[in-house]
PDB file of C-alpha atoms in Angstrom:
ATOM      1  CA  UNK A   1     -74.799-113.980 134.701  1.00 64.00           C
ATOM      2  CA  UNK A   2     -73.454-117.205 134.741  1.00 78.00           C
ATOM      3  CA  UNK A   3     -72.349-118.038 139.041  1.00 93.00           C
ATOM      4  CA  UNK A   4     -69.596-120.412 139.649  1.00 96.00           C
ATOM      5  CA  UNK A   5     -68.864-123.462 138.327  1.00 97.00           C
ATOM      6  CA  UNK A   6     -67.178-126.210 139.823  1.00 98.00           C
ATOM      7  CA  UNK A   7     -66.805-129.958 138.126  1.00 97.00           C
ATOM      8  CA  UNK A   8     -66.605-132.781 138.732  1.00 97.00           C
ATOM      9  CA  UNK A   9     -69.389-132.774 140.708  1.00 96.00           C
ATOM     10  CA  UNK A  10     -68.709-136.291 142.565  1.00 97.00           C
ATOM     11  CA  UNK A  11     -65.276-138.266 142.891  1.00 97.00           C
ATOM     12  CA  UNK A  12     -64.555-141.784 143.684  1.00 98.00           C
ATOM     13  CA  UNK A  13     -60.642-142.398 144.230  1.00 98.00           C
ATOM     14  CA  UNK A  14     -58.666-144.899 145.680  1.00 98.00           C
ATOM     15  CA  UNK A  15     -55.970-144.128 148.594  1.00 98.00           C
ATOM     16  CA  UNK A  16     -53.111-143.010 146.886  1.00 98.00           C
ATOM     17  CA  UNK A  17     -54.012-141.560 144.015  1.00 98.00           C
ATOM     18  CA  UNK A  18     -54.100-137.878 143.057  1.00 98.00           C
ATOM     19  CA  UNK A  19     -56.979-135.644 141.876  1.00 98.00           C
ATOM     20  CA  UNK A  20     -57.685-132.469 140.425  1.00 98.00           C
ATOM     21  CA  UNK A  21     -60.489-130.426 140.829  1.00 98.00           C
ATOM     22  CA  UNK A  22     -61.540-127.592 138.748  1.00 98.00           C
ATOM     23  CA  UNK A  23     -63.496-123.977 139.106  1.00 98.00           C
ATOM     24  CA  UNK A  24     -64.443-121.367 136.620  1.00 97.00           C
ATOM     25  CA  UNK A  25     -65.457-118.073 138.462  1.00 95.00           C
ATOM     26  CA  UNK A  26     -67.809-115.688 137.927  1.00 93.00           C
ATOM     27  CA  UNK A  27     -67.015-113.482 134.551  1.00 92.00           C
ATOM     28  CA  UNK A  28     -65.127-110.388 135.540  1.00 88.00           C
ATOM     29  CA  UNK A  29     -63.867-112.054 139.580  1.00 89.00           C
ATOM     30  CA  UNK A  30     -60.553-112.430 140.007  1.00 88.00           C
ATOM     31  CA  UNK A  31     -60.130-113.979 143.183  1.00 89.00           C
ATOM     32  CA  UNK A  32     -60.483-117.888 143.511  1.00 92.00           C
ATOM     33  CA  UNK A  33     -60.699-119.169 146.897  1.00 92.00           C
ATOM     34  CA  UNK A  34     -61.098-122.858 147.796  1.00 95.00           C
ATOM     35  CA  UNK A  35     -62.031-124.420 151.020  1.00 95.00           C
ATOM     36  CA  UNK A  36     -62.823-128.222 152.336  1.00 97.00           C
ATOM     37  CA  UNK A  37     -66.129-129.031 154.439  1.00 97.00           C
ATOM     38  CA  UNK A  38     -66.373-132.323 156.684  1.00 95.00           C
ATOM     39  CA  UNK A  39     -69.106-132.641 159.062  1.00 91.00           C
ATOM     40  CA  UNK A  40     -66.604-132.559 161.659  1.00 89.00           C
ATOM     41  CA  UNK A  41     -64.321-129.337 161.342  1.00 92.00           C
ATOM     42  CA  UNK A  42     -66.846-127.564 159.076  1.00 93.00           C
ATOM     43  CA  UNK A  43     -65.679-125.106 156.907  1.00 94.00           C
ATOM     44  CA  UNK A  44     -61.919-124.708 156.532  1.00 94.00           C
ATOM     45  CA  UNK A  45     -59.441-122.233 153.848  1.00 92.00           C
ATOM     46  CA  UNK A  46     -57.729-123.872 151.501  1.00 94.00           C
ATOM     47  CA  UNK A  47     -56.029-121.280 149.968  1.00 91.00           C
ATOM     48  CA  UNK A  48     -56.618-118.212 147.449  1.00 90.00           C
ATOM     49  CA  UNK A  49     -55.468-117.341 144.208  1.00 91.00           C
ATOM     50  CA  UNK A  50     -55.578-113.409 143.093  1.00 89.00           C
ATOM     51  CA  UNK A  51     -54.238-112.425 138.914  1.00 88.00           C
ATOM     52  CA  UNK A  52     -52.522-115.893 138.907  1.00 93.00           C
ATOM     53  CA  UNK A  53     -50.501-115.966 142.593  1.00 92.00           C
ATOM     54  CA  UNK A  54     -51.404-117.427 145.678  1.00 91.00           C
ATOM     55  CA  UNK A  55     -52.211-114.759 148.341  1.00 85.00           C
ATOM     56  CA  UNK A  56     -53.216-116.626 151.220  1.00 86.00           C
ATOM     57  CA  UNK A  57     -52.923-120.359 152.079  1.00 90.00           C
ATOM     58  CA  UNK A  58     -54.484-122.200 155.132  1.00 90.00           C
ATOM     59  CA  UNK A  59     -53.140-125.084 157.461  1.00 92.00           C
ATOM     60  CA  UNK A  60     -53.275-128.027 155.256  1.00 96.00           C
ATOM     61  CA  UNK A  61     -50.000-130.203 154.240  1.00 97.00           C
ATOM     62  CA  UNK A  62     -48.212-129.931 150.706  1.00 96.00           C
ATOM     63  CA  UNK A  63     -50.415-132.546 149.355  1.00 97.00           C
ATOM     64  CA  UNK A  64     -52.486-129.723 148.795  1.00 98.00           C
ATOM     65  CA  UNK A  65     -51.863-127.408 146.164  1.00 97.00           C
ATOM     66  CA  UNK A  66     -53.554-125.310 143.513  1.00 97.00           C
ATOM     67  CA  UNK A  67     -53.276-123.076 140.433  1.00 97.00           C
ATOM     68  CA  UNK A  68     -55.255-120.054 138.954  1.00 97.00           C
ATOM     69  CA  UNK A  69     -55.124-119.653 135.214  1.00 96.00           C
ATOM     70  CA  UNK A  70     -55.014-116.229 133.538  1.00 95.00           C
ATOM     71  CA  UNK A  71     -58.665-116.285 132.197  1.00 93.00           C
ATOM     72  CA  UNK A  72     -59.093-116.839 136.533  1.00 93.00           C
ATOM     73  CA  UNK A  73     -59.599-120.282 136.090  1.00 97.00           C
ATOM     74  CA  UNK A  74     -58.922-122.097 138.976  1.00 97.00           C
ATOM     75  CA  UNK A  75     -57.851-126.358 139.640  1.00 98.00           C
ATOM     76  CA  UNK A  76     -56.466-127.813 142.912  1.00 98.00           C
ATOM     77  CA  UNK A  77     -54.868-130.893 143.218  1.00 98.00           C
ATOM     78  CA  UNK A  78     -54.577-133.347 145.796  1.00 98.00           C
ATOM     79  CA  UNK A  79     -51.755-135.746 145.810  1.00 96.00           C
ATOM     80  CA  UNK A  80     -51.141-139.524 147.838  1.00 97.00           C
ATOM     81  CA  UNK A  81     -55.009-139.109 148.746  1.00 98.00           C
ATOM     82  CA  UNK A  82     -55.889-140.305 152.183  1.00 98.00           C
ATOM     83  CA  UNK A  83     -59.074-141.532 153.465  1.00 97.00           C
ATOM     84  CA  UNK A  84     -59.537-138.135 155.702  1.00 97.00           C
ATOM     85  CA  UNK A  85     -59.644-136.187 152.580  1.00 98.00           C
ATOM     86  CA  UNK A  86     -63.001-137.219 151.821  1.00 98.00           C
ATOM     87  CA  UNK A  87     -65.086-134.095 151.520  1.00 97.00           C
ATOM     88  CA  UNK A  88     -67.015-131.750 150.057  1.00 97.00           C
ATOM     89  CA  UNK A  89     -64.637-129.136 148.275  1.00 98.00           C
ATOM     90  CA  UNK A  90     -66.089-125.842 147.374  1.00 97.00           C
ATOM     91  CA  UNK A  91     -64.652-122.735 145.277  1.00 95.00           C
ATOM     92  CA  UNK A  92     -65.413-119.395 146.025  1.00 93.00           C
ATOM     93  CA  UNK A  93     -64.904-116.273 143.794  1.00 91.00           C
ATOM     94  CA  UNK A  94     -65.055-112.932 144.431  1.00 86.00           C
ATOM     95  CA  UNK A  95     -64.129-109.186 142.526  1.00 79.00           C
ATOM     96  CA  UNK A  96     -61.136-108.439 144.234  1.00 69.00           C
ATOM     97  CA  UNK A  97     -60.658-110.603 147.116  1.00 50.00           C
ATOM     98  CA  UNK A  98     -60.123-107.001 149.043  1.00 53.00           C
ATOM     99  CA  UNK A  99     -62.344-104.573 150.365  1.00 49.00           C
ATOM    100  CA  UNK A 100     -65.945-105.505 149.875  1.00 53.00           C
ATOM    101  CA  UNK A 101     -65.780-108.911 150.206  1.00 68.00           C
ATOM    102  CA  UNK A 102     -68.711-110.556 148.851  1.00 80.00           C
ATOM    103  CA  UNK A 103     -67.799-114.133 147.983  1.00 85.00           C
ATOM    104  CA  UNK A 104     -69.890-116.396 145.992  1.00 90.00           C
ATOM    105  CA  UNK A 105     -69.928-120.282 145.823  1.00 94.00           C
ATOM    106  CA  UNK A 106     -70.314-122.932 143.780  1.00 96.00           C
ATOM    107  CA  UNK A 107     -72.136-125.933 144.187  1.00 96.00           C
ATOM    108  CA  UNK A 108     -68.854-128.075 144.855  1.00 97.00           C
ATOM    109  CA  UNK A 109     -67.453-131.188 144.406  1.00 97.00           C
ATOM    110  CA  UNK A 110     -67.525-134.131 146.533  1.00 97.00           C
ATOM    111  CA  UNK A 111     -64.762-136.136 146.636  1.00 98.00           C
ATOM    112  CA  UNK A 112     -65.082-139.702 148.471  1.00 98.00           C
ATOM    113  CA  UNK A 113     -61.722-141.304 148.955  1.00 98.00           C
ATOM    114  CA  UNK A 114     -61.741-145.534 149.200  1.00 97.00           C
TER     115      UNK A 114
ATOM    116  CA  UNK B   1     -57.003-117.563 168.734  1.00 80.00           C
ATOM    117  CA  UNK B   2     -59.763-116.157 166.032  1.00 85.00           C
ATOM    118  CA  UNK B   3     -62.631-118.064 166.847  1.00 90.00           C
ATOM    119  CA  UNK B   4     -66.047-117.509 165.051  1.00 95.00           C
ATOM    120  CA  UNK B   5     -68.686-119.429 167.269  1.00 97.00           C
ATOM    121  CA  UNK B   6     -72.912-120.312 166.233  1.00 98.00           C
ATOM    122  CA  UNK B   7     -75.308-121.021 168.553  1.00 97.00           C
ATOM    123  CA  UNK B   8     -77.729-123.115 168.795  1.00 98.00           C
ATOM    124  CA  UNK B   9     -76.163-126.299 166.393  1.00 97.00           C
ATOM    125  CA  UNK B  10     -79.905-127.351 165.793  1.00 98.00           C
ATOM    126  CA  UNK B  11     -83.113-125.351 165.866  1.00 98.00           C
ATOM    127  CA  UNK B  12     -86.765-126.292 165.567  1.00 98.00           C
ATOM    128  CA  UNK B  13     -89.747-124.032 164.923  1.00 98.00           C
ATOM    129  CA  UNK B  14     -92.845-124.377 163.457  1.00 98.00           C
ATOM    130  CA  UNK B  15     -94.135-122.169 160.806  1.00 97.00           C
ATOM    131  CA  UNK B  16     -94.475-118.690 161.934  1.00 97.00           C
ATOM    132  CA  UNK B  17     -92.651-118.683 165.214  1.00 97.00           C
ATOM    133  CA  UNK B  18     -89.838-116.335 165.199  1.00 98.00           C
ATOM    134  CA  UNK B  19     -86.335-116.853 166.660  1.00 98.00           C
ATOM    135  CA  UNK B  20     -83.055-115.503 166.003  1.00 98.00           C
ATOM    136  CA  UNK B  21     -79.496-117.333 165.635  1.00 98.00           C
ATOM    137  CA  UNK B  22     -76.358-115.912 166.929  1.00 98.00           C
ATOM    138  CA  UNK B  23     -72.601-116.133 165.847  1.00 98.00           C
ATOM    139  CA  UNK B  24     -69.929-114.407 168.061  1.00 97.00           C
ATOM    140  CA  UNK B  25     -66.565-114.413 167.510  1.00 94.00           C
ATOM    141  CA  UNK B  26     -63.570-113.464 168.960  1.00 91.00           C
ATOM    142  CA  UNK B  27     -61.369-112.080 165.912  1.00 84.00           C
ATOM    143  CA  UNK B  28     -59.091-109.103 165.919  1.00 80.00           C
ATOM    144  CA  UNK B  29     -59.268-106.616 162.752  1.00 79.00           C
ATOM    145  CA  UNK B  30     -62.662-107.582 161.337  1.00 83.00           C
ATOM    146  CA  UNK B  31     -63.222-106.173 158.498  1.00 84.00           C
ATOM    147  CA  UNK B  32     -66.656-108.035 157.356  1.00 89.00           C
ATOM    148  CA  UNK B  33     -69.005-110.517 158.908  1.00 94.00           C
ATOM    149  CA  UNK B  34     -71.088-112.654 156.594  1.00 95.00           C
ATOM    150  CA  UNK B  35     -74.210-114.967 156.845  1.00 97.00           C
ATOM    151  CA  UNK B  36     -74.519-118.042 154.129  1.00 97.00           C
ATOM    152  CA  UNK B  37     -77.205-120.131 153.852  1.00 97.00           C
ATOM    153  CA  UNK B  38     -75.974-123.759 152.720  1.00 97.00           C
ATOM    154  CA  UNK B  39     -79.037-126.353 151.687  1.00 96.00           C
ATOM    155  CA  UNK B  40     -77.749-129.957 151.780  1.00 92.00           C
ATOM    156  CA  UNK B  41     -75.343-131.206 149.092  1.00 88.00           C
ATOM    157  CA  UNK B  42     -75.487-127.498 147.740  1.00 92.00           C
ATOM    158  CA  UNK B  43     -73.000-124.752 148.101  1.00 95.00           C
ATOM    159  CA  UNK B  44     -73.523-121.793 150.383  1.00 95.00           C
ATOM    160  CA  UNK B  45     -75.381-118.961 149.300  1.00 95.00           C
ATOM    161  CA  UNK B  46     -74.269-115.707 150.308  1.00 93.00           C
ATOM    162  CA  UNK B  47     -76.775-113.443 152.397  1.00 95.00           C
ATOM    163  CA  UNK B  48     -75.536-110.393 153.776  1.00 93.00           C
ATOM    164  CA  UNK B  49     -72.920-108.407 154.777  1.00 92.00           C
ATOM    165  CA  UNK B  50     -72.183-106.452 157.844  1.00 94.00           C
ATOM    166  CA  UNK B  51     -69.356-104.441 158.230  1.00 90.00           C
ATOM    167  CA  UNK B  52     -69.569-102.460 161.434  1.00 91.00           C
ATOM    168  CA  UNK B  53     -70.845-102.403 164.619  1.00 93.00           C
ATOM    169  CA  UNK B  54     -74.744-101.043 164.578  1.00 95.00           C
ATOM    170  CA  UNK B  55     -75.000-102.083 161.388  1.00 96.00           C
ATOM    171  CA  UNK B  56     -78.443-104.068 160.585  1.00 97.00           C
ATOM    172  CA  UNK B  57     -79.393-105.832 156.937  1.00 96.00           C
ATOM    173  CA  UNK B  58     -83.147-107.203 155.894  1.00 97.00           C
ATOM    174  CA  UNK B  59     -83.809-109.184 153.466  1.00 94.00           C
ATOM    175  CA  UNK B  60     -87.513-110.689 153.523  1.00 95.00           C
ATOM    176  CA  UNK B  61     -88.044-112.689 156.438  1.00 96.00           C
ATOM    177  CA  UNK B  62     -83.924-112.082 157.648  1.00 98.00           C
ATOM    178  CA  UNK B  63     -82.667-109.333 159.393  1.00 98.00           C
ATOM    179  CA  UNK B  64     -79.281-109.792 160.353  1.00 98.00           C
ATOM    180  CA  UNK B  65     -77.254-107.282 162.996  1.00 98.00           C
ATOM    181  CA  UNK B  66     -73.942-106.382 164.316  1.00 96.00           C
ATOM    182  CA  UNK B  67     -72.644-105.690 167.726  1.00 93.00           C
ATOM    183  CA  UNK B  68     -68.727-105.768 168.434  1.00 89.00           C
ATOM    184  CA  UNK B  69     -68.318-109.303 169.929  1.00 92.00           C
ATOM    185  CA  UNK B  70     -71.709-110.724 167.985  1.00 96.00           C
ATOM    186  CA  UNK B  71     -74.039-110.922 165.367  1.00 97.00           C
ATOM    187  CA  UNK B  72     -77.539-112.173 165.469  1.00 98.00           C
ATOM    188  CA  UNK B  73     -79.939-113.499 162.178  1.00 98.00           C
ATOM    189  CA  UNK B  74     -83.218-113.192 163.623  1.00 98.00           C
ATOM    190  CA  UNK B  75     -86.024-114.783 161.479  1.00 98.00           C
ATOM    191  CA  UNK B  76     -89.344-113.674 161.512  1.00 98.00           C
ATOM    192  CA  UNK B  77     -92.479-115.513 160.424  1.00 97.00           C
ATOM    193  CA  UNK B  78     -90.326-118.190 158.800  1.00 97.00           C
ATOM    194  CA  UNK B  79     -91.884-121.023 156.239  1.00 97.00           C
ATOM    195  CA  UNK B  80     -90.641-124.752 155.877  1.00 97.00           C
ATOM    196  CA  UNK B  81     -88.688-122.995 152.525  1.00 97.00           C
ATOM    197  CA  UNK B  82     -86.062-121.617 155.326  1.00 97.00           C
ATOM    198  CA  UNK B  83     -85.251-124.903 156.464  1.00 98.00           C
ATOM    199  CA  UNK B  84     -81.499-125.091 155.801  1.00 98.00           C
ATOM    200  CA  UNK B  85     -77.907-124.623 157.643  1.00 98.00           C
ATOM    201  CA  UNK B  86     -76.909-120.777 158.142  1.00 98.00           C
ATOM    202  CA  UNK B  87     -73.028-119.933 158.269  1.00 97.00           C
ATOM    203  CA  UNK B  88     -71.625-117.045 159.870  1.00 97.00           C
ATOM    204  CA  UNK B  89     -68.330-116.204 158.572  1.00 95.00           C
ATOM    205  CA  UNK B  90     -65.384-113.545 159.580  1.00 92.00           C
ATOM    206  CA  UNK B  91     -62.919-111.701 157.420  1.00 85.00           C
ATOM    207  CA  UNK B  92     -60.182-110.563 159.371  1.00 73.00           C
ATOM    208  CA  UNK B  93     -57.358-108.069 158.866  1.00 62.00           C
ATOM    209  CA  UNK B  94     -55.344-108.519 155.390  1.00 58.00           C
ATOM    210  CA  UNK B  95     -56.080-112.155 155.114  1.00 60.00           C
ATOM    211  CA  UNK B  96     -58.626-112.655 152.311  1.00 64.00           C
ATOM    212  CA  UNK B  97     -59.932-115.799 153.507  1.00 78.00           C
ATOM    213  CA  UNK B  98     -63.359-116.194 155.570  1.00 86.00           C
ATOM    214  CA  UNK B  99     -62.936-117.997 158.938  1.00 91.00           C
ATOM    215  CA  UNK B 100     -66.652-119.898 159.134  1.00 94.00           C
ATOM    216  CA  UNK B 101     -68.090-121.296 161.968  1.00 96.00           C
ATOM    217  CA  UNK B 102     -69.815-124.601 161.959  1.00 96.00           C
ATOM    218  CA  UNK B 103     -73.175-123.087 160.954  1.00 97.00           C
ATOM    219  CA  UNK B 104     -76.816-123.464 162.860  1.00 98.00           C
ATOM    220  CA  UNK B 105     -79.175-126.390 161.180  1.00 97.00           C
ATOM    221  CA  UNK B 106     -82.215-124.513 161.187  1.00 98.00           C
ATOM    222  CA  UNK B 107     -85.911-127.150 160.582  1.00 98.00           C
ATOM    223  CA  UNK B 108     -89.099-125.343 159.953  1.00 98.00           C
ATOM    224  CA  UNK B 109     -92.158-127.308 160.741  1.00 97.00           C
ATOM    225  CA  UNK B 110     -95.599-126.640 158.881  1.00 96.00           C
TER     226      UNK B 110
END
């Protein structure tokens, strides 16, 4: 069974720009969650995407958003990128997002900002 | 505040010596605690799950266990292969996101 996939796997982007990032979960999960890790603050929620809505969304700013397809697909984008969002940005999916939460990652993508 | 907090950052053992790692948090309506293991540039990789309180998990050289204010991973026997960062993470009430804490960088010497 094919685990998560997340591409690109590395970014280079000037200040400014925008960026999207994509995920394909595992067949048959529904629930797409994405969070940022920096050395500094670790791991930290992004938000979550369950059957194509956004269930739960962490402290970031607008710039910030995301989108779940109905095949579960998942992007985020980042808009007016700053230097701070240089990180490494990881998908997670899971069956339900409820109840036995098991959630699985993939590899990630880093994302350097210049 | 939830708060999900690992201890120590940094670890050093040489092969064999056995240790545990701890992660207590202070979160109200857990309803799962979870141990990754993240190897660099990698994404975590999930180990167990714990769900309540007396609850204990193995899984070759891990054992991980559950009290209400803490868990420990204790490690027994461990080879240079363990070398890596371990995550504890918190699912609380009807969010469905995992609150992590900033993980223990665990080095195995031969």
């Amino acid at each position: 069974k094919a685990g998560v996939t997340q591409t690109p796997r590395y970014l280079i982007k000037t200040r400014g720009q925008q960026v999207t990032l994509s995920c394909s979960p595992i067949s048959g999960h529904r629930s797409v969650s994405w969070y940022q890790q920096t050395p500094g603050q670790g791991l930290q929620f992004l938000f979550e995407y369950f059957s194509e809505t956004q269930r739960n969304k962490g402290n970031f700013p607008g710039r910030f958003s995301g989108r779940q397809f109905s095949n579960s697909r998942s992007e985020m984008n980042v808009s007016t990128l700053e230097l701070g969002d240089s990180a490494l940005y990881l998908c997670a999916s899971s069956p339900t997002g409820q109840g036995a939460f098991e959630a699985f990652f993939g590899q990630g993508t880093r994302l350097t900002v210049v | 505040e939830d708060q999900v907090t690992q201890s120590p950052e940094a670890l050093r053992l040489q092969e064999g010596e056995s240790s545990s790692l701890n992660c207590s948090y202070t979160v109200s309506g857990l309803r799962g605690l979870f141990w990754y293991r993240q190897d660099p540039g990698k994404g975590p990789e999930f180990l167990f799950t714990l769900y309540s309180a007396g609850e204990e998990k193995e899984k070759e050289r891990l054992k991980a266990t559950l009290t209400k204010k803490e868990s420990f991973l204790h490690i027994t026997a461990p080879k240079p292969e363990d070398s890596a960062t371990y995550l504890c993470a918190v699912l609380k009430g009807s969010q469905g996101n995992l609150i992590f804490g900033k993980g223990t960088k665990l080095s195995v010497k031969p």
